[in-house]
Coordinates of C-alpha atoms in Angstrom, one line a residue:
X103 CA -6.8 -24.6 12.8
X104 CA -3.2 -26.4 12.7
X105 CA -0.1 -25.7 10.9
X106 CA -1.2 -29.0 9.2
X107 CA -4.4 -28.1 8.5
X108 CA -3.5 -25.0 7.1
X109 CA -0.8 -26.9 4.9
X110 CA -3.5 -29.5 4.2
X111 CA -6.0 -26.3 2.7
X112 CA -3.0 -25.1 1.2
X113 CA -2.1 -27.4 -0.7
X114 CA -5.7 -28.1 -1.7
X115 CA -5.8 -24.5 -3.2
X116 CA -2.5 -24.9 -5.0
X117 CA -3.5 -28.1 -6.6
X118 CA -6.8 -26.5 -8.0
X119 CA -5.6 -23.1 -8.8
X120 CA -1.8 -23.8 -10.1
X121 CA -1.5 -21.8 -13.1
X122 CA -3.0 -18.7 -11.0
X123 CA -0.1 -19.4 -8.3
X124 CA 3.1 -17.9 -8.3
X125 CA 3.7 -18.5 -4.5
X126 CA 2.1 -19.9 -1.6
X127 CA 3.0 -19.2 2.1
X128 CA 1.7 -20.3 5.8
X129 CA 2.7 -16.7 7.7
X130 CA 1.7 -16.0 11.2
X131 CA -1.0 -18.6 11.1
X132 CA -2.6 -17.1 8.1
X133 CA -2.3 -18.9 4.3
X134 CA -0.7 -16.0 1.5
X135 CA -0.8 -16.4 -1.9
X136 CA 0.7 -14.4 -4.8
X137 CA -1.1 -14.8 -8.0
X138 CA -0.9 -13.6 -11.8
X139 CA -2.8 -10.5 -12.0
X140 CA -4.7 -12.4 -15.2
X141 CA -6.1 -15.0 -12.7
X142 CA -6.9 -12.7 -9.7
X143 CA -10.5 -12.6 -10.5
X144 CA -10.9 -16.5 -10.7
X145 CA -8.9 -17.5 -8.4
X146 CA -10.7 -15.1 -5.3
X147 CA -13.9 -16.4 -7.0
X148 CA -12.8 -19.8 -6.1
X149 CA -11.6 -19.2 -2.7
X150 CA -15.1 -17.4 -2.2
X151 CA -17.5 -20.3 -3.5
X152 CA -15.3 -23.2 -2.8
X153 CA -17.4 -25.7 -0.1
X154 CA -13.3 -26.1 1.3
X155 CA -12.5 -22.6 1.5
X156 CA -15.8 -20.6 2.0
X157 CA -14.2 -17.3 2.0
X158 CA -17.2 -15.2 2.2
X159 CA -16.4 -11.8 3.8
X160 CA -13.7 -9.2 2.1
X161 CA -12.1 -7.9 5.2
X162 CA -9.9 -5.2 3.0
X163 CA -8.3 -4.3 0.1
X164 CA -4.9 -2.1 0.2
X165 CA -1.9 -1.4 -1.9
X166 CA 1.9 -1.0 -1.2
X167 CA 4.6 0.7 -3.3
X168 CA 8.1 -0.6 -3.8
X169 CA 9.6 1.7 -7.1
X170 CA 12.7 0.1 -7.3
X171 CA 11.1 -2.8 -8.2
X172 CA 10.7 -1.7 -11.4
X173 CA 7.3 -1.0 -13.7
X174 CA 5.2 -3.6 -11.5
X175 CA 6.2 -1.2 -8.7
X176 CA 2.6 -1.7 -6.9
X177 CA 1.2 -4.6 -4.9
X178 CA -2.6 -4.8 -4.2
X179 CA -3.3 -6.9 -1.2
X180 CA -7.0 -8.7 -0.5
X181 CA -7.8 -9.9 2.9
X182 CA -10.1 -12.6 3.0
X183 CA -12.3 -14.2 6.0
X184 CA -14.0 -17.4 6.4
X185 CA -16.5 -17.6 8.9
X186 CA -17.5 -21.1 8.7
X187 CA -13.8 -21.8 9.4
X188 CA -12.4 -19.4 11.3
X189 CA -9.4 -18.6 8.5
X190 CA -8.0 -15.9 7.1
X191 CA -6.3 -16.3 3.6
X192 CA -4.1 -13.1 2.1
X193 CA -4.4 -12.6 -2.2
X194 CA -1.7 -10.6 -3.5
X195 CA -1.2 -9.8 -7.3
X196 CA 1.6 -7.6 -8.6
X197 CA 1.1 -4.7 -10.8
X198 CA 1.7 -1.5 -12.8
X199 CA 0.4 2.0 -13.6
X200 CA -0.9 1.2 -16.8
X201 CA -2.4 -2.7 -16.0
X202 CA -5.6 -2.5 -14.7
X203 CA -6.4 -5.2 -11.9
X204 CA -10.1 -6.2 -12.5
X205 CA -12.5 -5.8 -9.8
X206 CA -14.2 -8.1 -7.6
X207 CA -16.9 -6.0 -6.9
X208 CA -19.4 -8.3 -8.4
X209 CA -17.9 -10.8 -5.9
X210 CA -18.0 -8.7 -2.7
X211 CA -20.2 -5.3 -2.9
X212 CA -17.5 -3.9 0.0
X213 CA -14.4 -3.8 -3.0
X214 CA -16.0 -1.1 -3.9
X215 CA -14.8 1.8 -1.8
X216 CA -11.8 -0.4 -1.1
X217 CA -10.8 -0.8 -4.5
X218 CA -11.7 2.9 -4.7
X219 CA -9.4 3.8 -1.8
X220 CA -6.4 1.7 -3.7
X221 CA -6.9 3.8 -6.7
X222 CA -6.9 6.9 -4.7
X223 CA -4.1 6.5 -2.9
X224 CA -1.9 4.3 -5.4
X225 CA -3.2 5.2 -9.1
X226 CA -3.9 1.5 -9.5
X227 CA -7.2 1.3 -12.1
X228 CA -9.6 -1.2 -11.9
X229 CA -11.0 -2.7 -14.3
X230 CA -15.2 -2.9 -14.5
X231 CA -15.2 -0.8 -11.7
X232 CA -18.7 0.6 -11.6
X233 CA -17.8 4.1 -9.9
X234 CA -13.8 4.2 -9.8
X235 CA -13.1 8.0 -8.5
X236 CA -11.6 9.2 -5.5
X237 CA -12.9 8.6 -2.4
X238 CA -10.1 9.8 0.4
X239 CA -9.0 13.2 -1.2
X240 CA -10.1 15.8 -3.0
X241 CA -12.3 15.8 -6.7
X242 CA -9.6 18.2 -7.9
X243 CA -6.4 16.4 -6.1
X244 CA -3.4 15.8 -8.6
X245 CA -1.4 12.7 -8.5
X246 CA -1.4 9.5 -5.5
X247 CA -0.2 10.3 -1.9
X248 CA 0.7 7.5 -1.1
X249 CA 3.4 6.9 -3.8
X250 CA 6.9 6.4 -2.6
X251 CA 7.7 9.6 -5.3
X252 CA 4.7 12.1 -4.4
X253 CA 6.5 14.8 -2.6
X254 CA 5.9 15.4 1.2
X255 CA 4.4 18.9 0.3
X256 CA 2.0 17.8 -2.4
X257 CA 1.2 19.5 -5.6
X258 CA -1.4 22.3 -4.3
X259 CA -2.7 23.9 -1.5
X260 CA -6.1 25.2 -0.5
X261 CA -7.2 28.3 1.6
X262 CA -10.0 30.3 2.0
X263 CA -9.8 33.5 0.0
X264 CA -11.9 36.4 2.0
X265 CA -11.8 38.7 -1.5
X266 CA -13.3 35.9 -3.5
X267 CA -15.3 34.3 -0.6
X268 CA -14.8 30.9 -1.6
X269 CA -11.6 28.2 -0.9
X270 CA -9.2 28.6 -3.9
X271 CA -6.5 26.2 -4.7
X272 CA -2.4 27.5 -5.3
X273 CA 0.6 25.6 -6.2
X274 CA 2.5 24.9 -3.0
X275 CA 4.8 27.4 -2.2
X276 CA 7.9 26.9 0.2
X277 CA 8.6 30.0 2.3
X278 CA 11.8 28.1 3.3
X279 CA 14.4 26.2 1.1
X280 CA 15.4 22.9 2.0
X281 CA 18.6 23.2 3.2
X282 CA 22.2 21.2 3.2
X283 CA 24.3 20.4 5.5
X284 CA 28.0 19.5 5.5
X285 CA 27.7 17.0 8.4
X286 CA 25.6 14.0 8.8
X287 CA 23.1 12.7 11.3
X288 CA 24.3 12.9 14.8
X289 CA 22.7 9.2 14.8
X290 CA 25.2 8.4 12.4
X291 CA 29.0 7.6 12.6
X292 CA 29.7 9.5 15.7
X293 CA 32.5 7.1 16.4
X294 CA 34.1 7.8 12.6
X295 CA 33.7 11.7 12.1
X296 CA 34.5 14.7 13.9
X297 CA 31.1 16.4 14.0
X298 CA 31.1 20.7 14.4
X299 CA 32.3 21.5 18.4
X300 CA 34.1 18.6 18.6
X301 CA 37.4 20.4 18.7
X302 CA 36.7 22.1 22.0
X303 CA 36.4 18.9 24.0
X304 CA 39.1 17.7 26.2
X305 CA 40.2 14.3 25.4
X306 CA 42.0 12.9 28.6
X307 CA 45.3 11.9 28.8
X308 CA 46.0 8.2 28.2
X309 CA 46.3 6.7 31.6
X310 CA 44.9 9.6 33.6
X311 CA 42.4 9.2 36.4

């Protein structure tokens, strides 16, 4: 399908959906909406039994992070396909910690281990999931590892204890501190600094051979 084509189901969309909408995009050949996490349920219900979109198959469902955006820190991104069409239309709806996204698992069965993967990963709850619980990590994980904020070690660790003949879990422990240093990244500002060693080099003479 065309640029105008794609423009054509666009605008389409927009004109039936317009309070859901708070932006619309053609990227890469693919149409992107953002819409109000309110409307999320209606409007992918639309795009699914619209005779103009026929979005039948949920390719995916994933999440993204940005906390300096503030408390709707958390994107959650649908992937849509249309057979019958050939397209492929992109749902986005911002959101926060405590503002559950409701589920489209009555729409597609497949949101469910994708919607379960989001929460997983991200924290983000779903409401009138049937089974929301982790699905990629451990029953007895603490926090989201995909946060921008979970730290690079996690919370816990796991080994297997040959006394108690069983795998136990133990806050992480470092067996080295993170350490300082009083110069920066060699990829950074070697023209501007004098970096340690430096001082042993021999600068030629200006206008030496």
């Amino acid at each position: 399908m065309g640029v105008e084509q794609l423009q054509t189901l666009s605008d389409y969309i927009a004109a039936a959906q317009a309070p859901a909408i708070l932006k619309q995009e053609i990227a890469l050949g693919e149409l992107a909406f953002t819409v109000r996490r309110e409307s999320l349920h209606g409007f992918i219900a639309f795009l699914k039994t619209d005779k103009k979109c026929d979005f039948q198959q949920l390719c995916n469902v994933c999440g993204a992070d940005y906390p300096a955006r503030g408390a709707e820190r958390f994107d959650v991104v649908y992937n849509l396909l249309s057979l019958k069409f050939n397209l492929r239309v992109r749902v986005k709806v911002m959101t926060a910690e405590n503002m559950p996204v409701d589920t489209v698992t009555d729409l597609y069965s497949s949101a469910g281990w994708f919607e379960r993967e989001v929460w997983d990963l991200y924290g983000v709850v779903f409401a009138g999931h049937p089974d929301l619980r982790r699905i990629l990590t451990d029953y007895g994980f603490e926090g989201h590892p995909l946060r921008k904020d979970f730290p690079l070690t996690g919370f816990v660790e796991l080994r297997y204890d040959a006394a108690q003949k069983r795998i136990v879990y133990e806050p992480v422990k470092l067996t080295q501190d993170y350490r300082n240093f009083d110069f920066i990244s060699p990829w950074e500002g070697m023209t501007t600094m004098q970096l340690p060693g430096d001082e042993k080099a021999r600068k030629p003479k200006v206008g030496a051979k």
